[in-house]
């Protein structure tokens, strides 16, 4: 029968003869072909559905969008294995383990998505996120979870080439060769998913429940980014309806990073997740400022300053309100207007308070009308609230404002800033915040990246920011307290996955404690650590870790499962830029992606040297945008390298990277740990302190 498993040896023992291995391999290939055919049938069935039955145009558009997403989610990627593992049940016994569900078949294939036989509805491949699939990652001799054997598959492109069996009864087989090969497989292009290689400690984090906010401190190569992305995929699978309404957002450090991770979730069938940088959310900066000023603006104390600055715009009423309707005149005394404003001031958001102030004044006028024997309704109250006397009073007492108007006044009016910052900022700090040369108006003002977070804070004080169901924030150690508050508002009613490495903090406001990060986000979360690297070779990681005592003395040095002997080459050369072409050519002789990472100021020179030497390459700009070229070799500015990985990395002028900014040593640590196969360091003078 199609889909039935062939007769095989005892599932508790791996196959140990060539003929048997060939037979098993052929059977699995046939099963893969059947599963691919079933997936095609599922996609064709989804594509044949129409939205013609919808009751109206809006419903039809919505239904068509859902159907398009369903078809996209069922796309088969011929170069990606449809399943990567299999679980085999233990032989039935009287005392069978309670962890095995009696309704489950004797063998389960685990893959990136669910595939079923359209005729019988029989599952051919189970989604890796399904509860029963947890055993593929967690089962072991201590708790086989009712299963006897775990099988891993080796693929080349989309073709099944090998398999490897692991008994779960305690007979150790050593390190999985297929698992190691998949982790070390050279890469080009964007980041791949890791569903075939998720480790038990990673799986626990991936399957953390939706209400849990998770904060992951992860050393380079520990897979923290992959954990965050796969947790998003898991939550979308487990809480599909809820998160479809509220949304999931991935926030990354720059556009190059987002482009790098863009293919992961679609490969897992999730095509509705939005990705953005902080600048995308808050607005791109149009001005630069000194690092100390940016750090001060990013300080959480500014939240209180902004709140006071906003509410200082409410003036004390100095006169009452007179409303004329026909021949009748209705008056509120000054103290009544003042009491109405005072009751609302600071208790609601500014814009809502302004609207409520007008309505409460109008309501008091209606009370006076009723006392005269009139019978006004709600429409009359709205008319009074929109009347000229009420509008004029509203502008005098509770003026309409924009965030830009408030912040412009703060940075250009010393007395206003002094009043708003009383008790929060000292004289020197206020002087640093004031513009040396104020702009003509808030409309002509240019805003820095730190200003954008303050404007977002003011916008939320005026009107509530819409919240999401879940937010994934990567490289969160680089966010200021005010930027973290901005992200926290966007998941105020949900949860978050916070990822980063305190040792890789490169901004003037870089976090020193994950507890502080969670506090600024306004979330109560669990802090955990991934300290074992799977991607970066140990020799490279140990070299980079020499910088840790100077940049993150509280962190233990990370360790790698890959020794990586011979993966590091440190060369003293007369001219690092001039040596780049030869080093790049040598790296290109090996499979995988290659990056030349240099100080931002030297990127153009490195690109020119490669051009002159006839070495094809692409270049990443300072904003993360790519200038197309050979996809195997990229020239990358040091400030854009965070979060990216390449098989082979050539670092030109490490001292220049370290000297380029205040936290340059941390930037250099980031750059040195981008290599997953080999690292070549080209330097002319002495290496930076700690590396020598």
XYZ file of C-alpha atoms in Angstrom, residues 79-682:
604
model
C 16.096 22.276 -2.436
C 14.771 21.911 1.111
C 14.087 18.499 2.664
C 10.408 17.932 3.361
C 11.264 15.922 6.458
C 14.514 15.637 8.358
C 13.807 13.052 11.038
C 11.780 10.096 12.114
C 10.709 8.505 15.390
C 10.044 4.757 15.773
C 7.889 3.313 18.531
C 9.146 0.765 20.974
C 7.738 -2.750 20.472
C 4.417 -3.151 22.267
C 4.791 -4.629 25.748
C 2.561 -5.044 28.733
C 4.374 -2.270 30.553
C 4.770 0.097 27.579
C 5.856 3.605 28.454
C 2.895 5.895 29.100
C 4.515 8.658 27.012
C 3.546 6.961 23.739
C 0.047 7.673 22.452
C -1.681 4.447 21.410
C -3.311 6.289 18.500
C 0.025 7.144 16.941
C 1.507 5.028 14.143
C 4.639 2.972 14.723
C 6.774 5.545 12.918
C 6.478 9.328 12.536
C 8.307 11.487 10.013
C 9.078 14.979 11.355
C 9.352 17.931 8.976
C 8.902 21.643 8.452
C 5.157 21.437 7.910
C 2.250 19.050 8.132
C 1.565 16.923 5.050
C -1.357 14.539 4.794
C -2.817 12.100 2.294
C -5.786 13.876 0.756
C -7.802 10.679 0.284
C -7.489 9.144 3.716
C -6.387 12.190 5.706
C -3.468 10.110 6.947
C -0.541 12.242 8.203
C 2.591 11.641 6.149
C 4.778 14.313 7.753
C 4.172 15.904 11.127
C 4.974 19.548 11.719
C 8.021 19.929 13.967
C 5.928 22.194 16.213
C 3.265 19.571 16.965
C 3.305 18.396 20.609
C 4.259 14.830 19.679
C 7.262 16.120 17.681
C 8.811 17.380 20.896
C 10.119 13.869 21.475
C 12.392 14.175 18.423
C 14.329 16.910 20.220
C 13.908 15.889 23.863
C 13.816 12.070 23.982
C 16.914 10.369 25.338
C 18.075 7.435 27.446
C 16.880 9.093 30.651
C 13.402 9.586 29.183
C 12.763 7.948 25.785
C 9.177 9.290 25.954
C 7.816 6.006 24.588
C 10.066 5.892 21.515
C 12.803 3.427 20.705
C 14.755 5.096 17.920
C 15.464 8.495 16.433
C 16.457 8.632 12.779
C 18.131 11.615 11.138
C 18.298 12.087 7.398
C 21.035 13.566 5.278
C 20.116 15.585 2.223
C 21.959 17.233 -0.637
C 19.632 19.893 -1.961
C 16.277 18.184 -1.901
C 17.636 14.667 -2.465
C 17.766 12.207 0.429
C 21.322 10.829 0.553
C 21.827 9.195 3.957
C 20.263 8.254 7.258
C 21.554 7.702 10.755
C 19.792 5.833 13.563
C 20.137 6.562 17.263
C 18.730 4.076 19.783
C 17.061 5.718 22.772
C 17.735 2.904 25.213
C 21.061 4.248 26.443
C 23.436 2.681 23.927
C 25.536 5.738 23.055
C 26.618 6.142 19.444
C 28.767 9.240 19.943
C 28.247 12.529 18.163
C 25.828 12.417 15.251
C 27.783 12.794 12.024
C 24.704 14.032 10.141
C 23.891 16.559 12.862
C 27.464 17.850 12.833
C 27.507 18.017 9.036
C 24.246 20.005 8.971
C 25.521 22.489 11.570
C 28.805 22.943 9.703
C 27.313 22.944 6.190
C 28.648 25.944 4.209
C 26.104 28.614 3.469
C 25.501 31.270 0.897
C 22.641 33.704 0.852
C 20.203 34.216 3.728
C 19.984 32.426 7.064
C 18.490 28.923 7.095
C 16.085 27.465 9.611
C 17.520 25.024 12.189
C 14.569 22.683 12.675
C 16.782 19.685 11.900
C 19.429 20.654 14.467
C 17.546 22.208 17.388
C 19.235 21.100 20.591
C 17.277 20.088 23.726
C 18.131 23.306 25.593
C 17.060 25.350 22.568
C 13.852 23.355 22.150
C 12.775 24.190 25.706
C 13.053 27.893 24.864
C 11.357 27.547 21.481
C 8.328 25.872 23.087
C 7.933 28.389 25.930
C 4.249 29.286 26.235
C 2.789 32.480 24.784
C 2.239 34.405 28.058
C 5.921 33.955 28.931
C 8.326 36.754 28.117
C 11.682 35.143 27.477
C 15.038 36.938 27.636
C 17.946 34.979 26.125
C 21.551 35.952 26.745
C 23.434 34.174 23.991
C 27.115 34.126 23.162
C 28.084 34.218 19.459
C 27.078 31.095 17.547
C 24.721 29.769 20.234
C 21.687 30.113 17.972
C 19.813 32.777 19.943
C 18.470 34.433 16.790
C 17.311 31.080 15.462
C 15.652 30.334 18.805
C 13.728 33.611 18.626
C 12.557 33.032 15.054
C 11.579 29.438 15.706
C 9.717 30.449 18.857
C 7.716 32.894 16.742
C 6.919 30.058 14.313
C 5.969 27.756 17.198
C 3.656 30.336 18.777
C 1.966 31.026 15.431
C 1.346 27.301 15.037
C 0.072 26.844 18.595
C -1.964 30.073 18.878
C -2.850 30.631 15.236
C -6.202 32.373 15.645
C -5.158 34.646 18.495
C -1.909 35.805 16.911
C -3.526 36.191 13.498
C -5.628 38.938 15.086
C -2.988 40.616 17.250
C 0.107 40.073 15.096
C 3.757 39.113 15.546
C 6.647 41.494 14.879
C 10.370 40.774 14.477
C 12.625 43.748 15.302
C 16.242 43.617 14.125
C 19.224 45.984 14.304
C 19.418 46.938 10.607
C 18.098 46.122 7.149
C 21.020 43.829 6.330
C 20.097 41.680 9.323
C 16.424 41.586 8.339
C 17.365 40.582 4.795
C 19.584 37.852 6.242
C 16.799 36.295 8.358
C 13.947 37.028 5.914
C 13.734 33.492 4.484
C 13.549 31.590 7.791
C 9.868 31.996 8.691
C 8.537 31.622 5.120
C 10.514 28.364 4.862
C 8.555 27.209 7.907
C 5.247 28.164 6.295
C 4.806 31.462 8.178
C 4.313 34.251 5.657
C 2.400 36.839 7.719
C 5.082 37.936 10.197
C 6.218 41.537 9.892
C 9.877 42.484 10.245
C 11.196 45.961 11.021
C 14.108 47.911 12.419
C 13.686 50.370 15.280
C 14.004 53.167 12.717
C 11.130 51.650 10.737
C 8.945 51.768 13.843
C 9.951 55.141 15.257
C 11.054 56.998 12.137
C 14.437 57.381 10.497
C 16.769 60.035 11.953
C 17.423 63.181 9.959
C 20.251 64.503 12.147
C 23.234 63.230 14.113
C 24.450 64.185 17.580
C 27.306 63.458 19.963
C 27.250 60.102 21.718
C 26.998 61.579 25.264
C 23.942 63.620 24.257
C 22.341 60.584 22.600
C 22.964 58.531 25.730
C 21.379 61.229 27.893
C 18.300 61.394 25.661
C 18.037 57.613 25.872
C 17.994 57.690 29.682
C 14.754 56.507 31.290
C 14.606 59.748 33.313
C 13.473 61.484 30.135
C 10.122 59.677 30.377
C 9.206 61.734 33.432
C 10.538 64.921 31.852
C 8.362 64.378 28.776
C 5.269 63.671 30.844
C 5.687 66.880 32.813
C 6.485 68.856 29.657
C 3.280 67.702 28.017
C 0.991 68.459 30.944
C 2.646 71.848 31.490
C 0.850 72.924 28.329
C -2.469 72.880 30.184
C -3.107 76.427 31.396
C -4.976 77.445 34.515
C -8.420 78.736 33.480
C -8.728 82.471 34.167
C -12.360 82.948 33.153
C -15.613 81.066 32.978
C -17.582 79.780 29.979
C -20.591 81.502 28.398
C -22.673 79.585 25.823
C -25.588 81.201 23.971
C -28.353 79.096 22.417
C -31.070 81.174 20.842
C -32.018 83.855 23.339
C -30.836 81.757 26.305
C -27.412 82.221 27.907
C -25.704 79.578 30.049
C -22.639 80.283 32.190
C -20.013 78.212 34.015
C -17.974 80.055 36.600
C -14.184 80.116 36.503
C -13.830 77.731 39.447
C -16.118 75.191 37.730
C -13.988 75.206 34.598
C -10.827 74.942 36.707
C -12.166 71.995 38.715
C -13.229 70.188 35.529
C -9.744 70.553 34.022
C -8.011 69.550 37.268
C -10.102 66.372 37.546
C -8.858 65.197 34.159
C -5.283 66.491 34.132
C -2.790 63.634 34.199
C -5.399 60.895 34.682
C -5.940 60.038 31.011
C -3.979 60.416 27.803
C -3.667 63.983 26.630
C -5.819 63.759 23.482
C -8.552 61.776 25.255
C -8.483 64.249 28.148
C -8.902 67.143 25.746
C -11.983 65.544 24.188
C -13.392 64.643 27.622
C -12.804 68.203 28.874
C -14.974 69.595 26.065
C -17.677 66.990 26.700
C -17.762 67.600 30.466
C -18.062 71.317 29.961
C -20.907 70.667 27.507
C -22.568 68.283 29.955
C -22.586 70.944 32.661
C -24.262 73.336 30.216
C -26.905 70.650 29.542
C -27.572 70.360 33.284
C -28.323 74.089 33.360
C -30.603 73.727 30.354
C -32.559 70.972 32.096
C -32.911 73.129 35.206
C -34.698 75.657 32.984
C -37.149 73.007 31.888
C -35.550 72.086 28.576
C -35.046 68.469 27.432
C -31.740 68.374 25.506
C -30.374 65.053 24.178
C -26.888 63.782 23.395
C -26.877 65.564 20.056
C -27.237 68.869 21.835
C -24.283 68.018 24.085
C -22.120 67.301 21.018
C -23.238 70.597 19.472
C -22.257 72.493 22.608
C -18.892 70.653 22.778
C -18.186 71.798 19.208
C -19.467 75.339 19.698
C -17.208 78.341 19.257
C -17.068 79.366 22.972
C -16.055 75.838 24.032
C -13.462 75.573 21.237
C -11.938 78.912 22.155
C -11.746 77.945 25.825
C -10.299 74.560 24.855
C -7.467 76.188 22.903
C -6.638 78.493 25.801
C -6.717 75.802 28.507
C -6.058 72.460 26.804
C -4.434 73.219 23.415
C -4.145 70.697 20.626
C -0.516 69.532 20.341
C 1.779 67.262 18.350
C 4.796 65.413 19.772
C 7.076 67.547 17.610
C 5.712 70.764 19.118
C 6.395 69.595 22.659
C 9.913 68.317 21.980
C 10.779 71.402 19.947
C 9.836 73.590 22.893
C 11.903 71.462 25.275
C 15.099 71.676 23.225
C 14.739 75.373 22.354
C 13.315 76.930 25.546
C 15.750 76.802 28.490
C 13.179 77.940 31.067
C 10.583 75.412 29.898
C 13.185 72.615 30.028
C 14.260 73.702 33.515
C 10.663 73.528 34.739
C 9.931 70.169 33.102
C 13.220 68.592 34.258
C 13.159 69.900 37.842
C 14.514 67.174 40.120
C 15.431 64.895 37.192
C 18.301 66.609 35.346
C 21.079 68.867 36.621
C 22.255 72.127 35.058
C 24.949 70.503 32.910
C 22.569 67.867 31.578
C 19.953 70.453 30.653
C 22.599 72.562 28.943
C 23.706 69.535 26.903
C 20.143 68.887 25.720
C 19.397 72.427 24.550
C 19.962 73.151 20.885
C 22.910 75.474 20.363
C 21.102 76.950 17.355
C 17.341 76.357 17.533
C 15.366 75.682 14.378
C 12.793 78.210 13.174
C 9.874 75.943 14.124
C 8.985 72.366 14.903
C 8.189 71.873 11.212
C 11.765 72.617 10.153
C 13.424 70.745 13.037
C 15.635 67.771 12.286
C 15.459 64.850 14.681
C 18.117 62.392 15.794
C 17.623 58.689 16.437
C 17.353 59.370 20.188
C 14.785 62.119 19.501
C 12.642 59.620 17.582
C 12.216 57.489 20.705
C 11.225 60.583 22.695
C 8.684 61.588 20.054
C 7.218 58.091 20.249
C 6.948 58.420 24.027
C 5.089 61.720 23.616
C 2.808 60.217 20.964
C 1.832 57.479 23.419
C 1.176 60.040 26.155
C -1.249 61.668 23.737
C -2.859 58.564 22.217
C -2.422 54.898 23.058
C -0.004 52.905 20.884
C -1.613 49.749 19.364
C -0.174 46.556 20.870
C 0.819 43.216 19.313
C 0.404 39.662 20.492
C 4.134 38.881 20.451
C 7.333 40.732 19.691
C 10.802 39.335 19.008
C 13.579 41.868 19.647
C 17.047 40.794 18.525
C 20.299 42.518 19.552
C 18.259 44.132 22.318
C 21.374 44.993 24.324
C 21.917 47.898 21.900
C 18.591 49.594 22.601
C 18.340 52.603 24.890
C 15.867 52.588 27.804
C 13.617 54.949 25.822
C 13.754 52.689 22.752
C 12.950 49.707 24.955
C 9.947 51.567 26.347
C 8.807 52.123 22.750
C 9.016 48.390 22.028
C 7.366 47.542 25.339
C 4.339 49.630 24.401
C 3.960 47.557 21.259
C 3.561 44.318 23.216
C 1.949 45.742 26.361
C -0.918 43.262 26.172
C 1.183 40.329 24.972
C 4.653 38.910 25.452
C 8.131 39.141 23.971
C 11.235 37.176 23.112
C 14.255 39.339 23.923
C 17.561 38.242 22.419
C 21.076 39.558 22.694
C 24.554 39.400 24.136
C 25.727 41.948 26.702
C 29.272 41.514 25.388
C 28.158 42.725 21.944
C 26.740 46.051 23.148
C 28.143 48.778 20.907
C 25.896 51.807 21.471
C 26.546 54.573 24.037
C 23.550 53.293 26.027
C 24.244 49.546 25.755
C 22.588 47.503 28.493
C 24.600 46.087 31.361
C 21.811 43.949 32.831
C 18.964 41.995 31.263
C 16.807 42.691 34.315
C 17.087 46.382 33.517
C 16.121 45.674 29.904
C 12.974 43.844 31.015
C 12.164 46.650 33.460
C 12.329 49.245 30.689
C 10.179 47.026 28.459
C 7.647 46.904 31.264
C 7.585 43.100 31.173
C 8.188 40.472 33.834
C 10.219 37.798 32.065
C 12.541 34.863 32.529
C 16.253 35.373 31.859
C 18.160 32.376 30.530
C 21.560 31.861 28.949
C 22.874 29.977 25.947
C 26.609 29.617 26.470
C 27.463 26.711 24.174
C 28.268 27.675 20.601
C 27.440 25.405 17.697
C 28.504 27.590 14.786
C 31.654 29.548 15.655
C 34.801 27.346 15.862
C 36.368 27.141 19.302
C 39.713 28.509 18.114
C 38.008 31.634 16.755
C 35.754 32.028 19.786
C 38.666 31.718 22.215
C 40.585 34.389 20.303
C 37.661 36.821 20.392
C 36.946 36.023 24.060
C 40.263 37.638 25.011
C 38.372 40.923 24.687
C 35.679 39.977 27.238
C 37.474 41.113 30.430
C 37.542 44.634 29.034
C 34.024 44.811 27.558
C 31.880 42.496 29.713
C 33.824 41.438 32.821
C 30.746 39.819 34.366
C 30.275 37.295 31.560
C 31.976 33.911 31.460
C 33.870 33.083 28.285
C 31.678 31.164 25.836
C 32.578 27.654 24.764
C 32.171 25.945 21.411
C 31.389 22.315 20.562
C 33.576 22.670 17.461
C 37.325 22.829 18.188
C 38.011 24.253 14.746
C 41.725 23.525 14.639
C 43.338 25.637 11.931
C 40.325 27.939 11.611
C 42.216 31.054 12.756
C 44.961 32.931 10.913
C 46.371 36.195 12.284
C 48.710 37.900 9.812
C 50.811 41.016 10.157
C 50.972 42.768 6.787
C 52.283 46.149 5.601
C 48.853 47.228 4.343
C 45.674 45.398 5.508
C 43.573 46.886 2.695
C 46.140 45.915 0.080
C 46.218 42.373 1.440
C 42.438 41.950 1.176
C 42.290 40.614 -2.440
C 44.715 37.738 -1.806
C 42.989 36.806 1.455
C 39.596 36.923 -0.252
C 40.785 34.743 -3.138
C 42.122 32.153 -0.684
C 38.781 32.095 1.147
C 36.848 31.751 -2.112
C 38.747 28.556 -2.900
C 36.731 26.902 -0.127
C 32.957 26.360 -0.226
C 30.650 28.811 1.487
C 30.099 32.532 1.893
C 32.924 35.044 2.399
C 32.940 38.498 4.010
C 35.606 41.160 4.198
C 34.796 43.217 7.300
C 36.581 46.519 7.759
C 36.219 49.834 9.575
C 33.401 51.803 7.974
C 35.896 54.383 6.710
C 37.912 51.679 4.908
C 35.011 49.877 3.167
C 35.321 51.894 -0.043
C 39.083 51.251 -0.179
C 38.598 47.499 0.327
C 35.969 47.403 -2.401
C 38.274 49.337 -4.735
C 41.158 46.955 -4.011
C 38.968 43.969 -4.897
C 37.746 45.741 -8.016
C 41.288 46.508 -9.147
C 42.296 42.890 -8.525
C 39.355 41.589 -10.569
C 37.647 39.859 -7.627
C 33.816 40.012 -8.003
C 32.043 41.140 -4.843
C 29.041 42.952 -3.407
C 29.051 45.725 -0.814
C 26.794 46.452 2.149
C 26.172 50.129 2.850
C 26.242 51.775 6.268
C 22.421 51.523 6.346
C 22.505 47.803 5.548
C 21.396 48.114 1.928
C 23.260 45.943 -0.562
C 25.040 46.935 -3.737
C 24.580 43.767 -5.835
C 27.560 41.732 -6.843
C 28.922 38.212 -6.419
C 26.730 36.733 -3.679
C 29.629 34.680 -2.310
C 31.824 37.653 -1.373
C 30.656 40.774 0.440
C 32.464 43.798 1.781
C 30.796 44.649 5.084
C 31.174 47.743 7.303
C 32.001 46.811 10.884
C 28.913 48.657 12.147
C 26.607 46.506 9.980
C 28.086 43.077 10.767
C 26.079 42.405 13.913
C 23.768 39.397 13.595
C 25.257 38.238 10.276
C 27.231 35.030 9.700
C 29.644 33.989 6.977
C 31.600 30.792 6.452
C 34.861 32.672 5.978
C 35.628 36.137 7.328
C 38.572 38.393 6.533
C 38.960 41.193 9.090
C 40.994 44.124 7.793
C 42.576 46.439 10.383
C 41.158 45.291 13.745
C 42.826 48.223 15.505
C 40.953 50.611 13.217
C 37.663 48.967 14.155
C 38.458 49.212 17.876
C 39.497 52.866 17.629
C 36.559 54.051 15.529
C 34.060 54.469 18.377
C 33.712 54.618 22.136
C 32.802 50.946 22.463
C 35.029 49.874 19.608
C 36.396 46.860 21.476
C 32.860 45.470 21.710
C 32.391 46.159 18.005
C 35.578 44.222 17.280
C 34.291 41.301 19.385
C 31.177 41.252 17.196
C 33.240 41.322 13.989
C 35.588 38.529 15.058
C 32.705 36.202 15.873
C 30.938 36.404 12.486
C 33.002 33.474 11.111
C 31.584 29.956 11.230
C 34.413 28.136 9.422
C 37.538 30.301 9.228
C 38.771 33.720 10.317
C 41.680 35.634 8.816
C 42.839 38.766 10.643
C 44.992 41.260 8.717
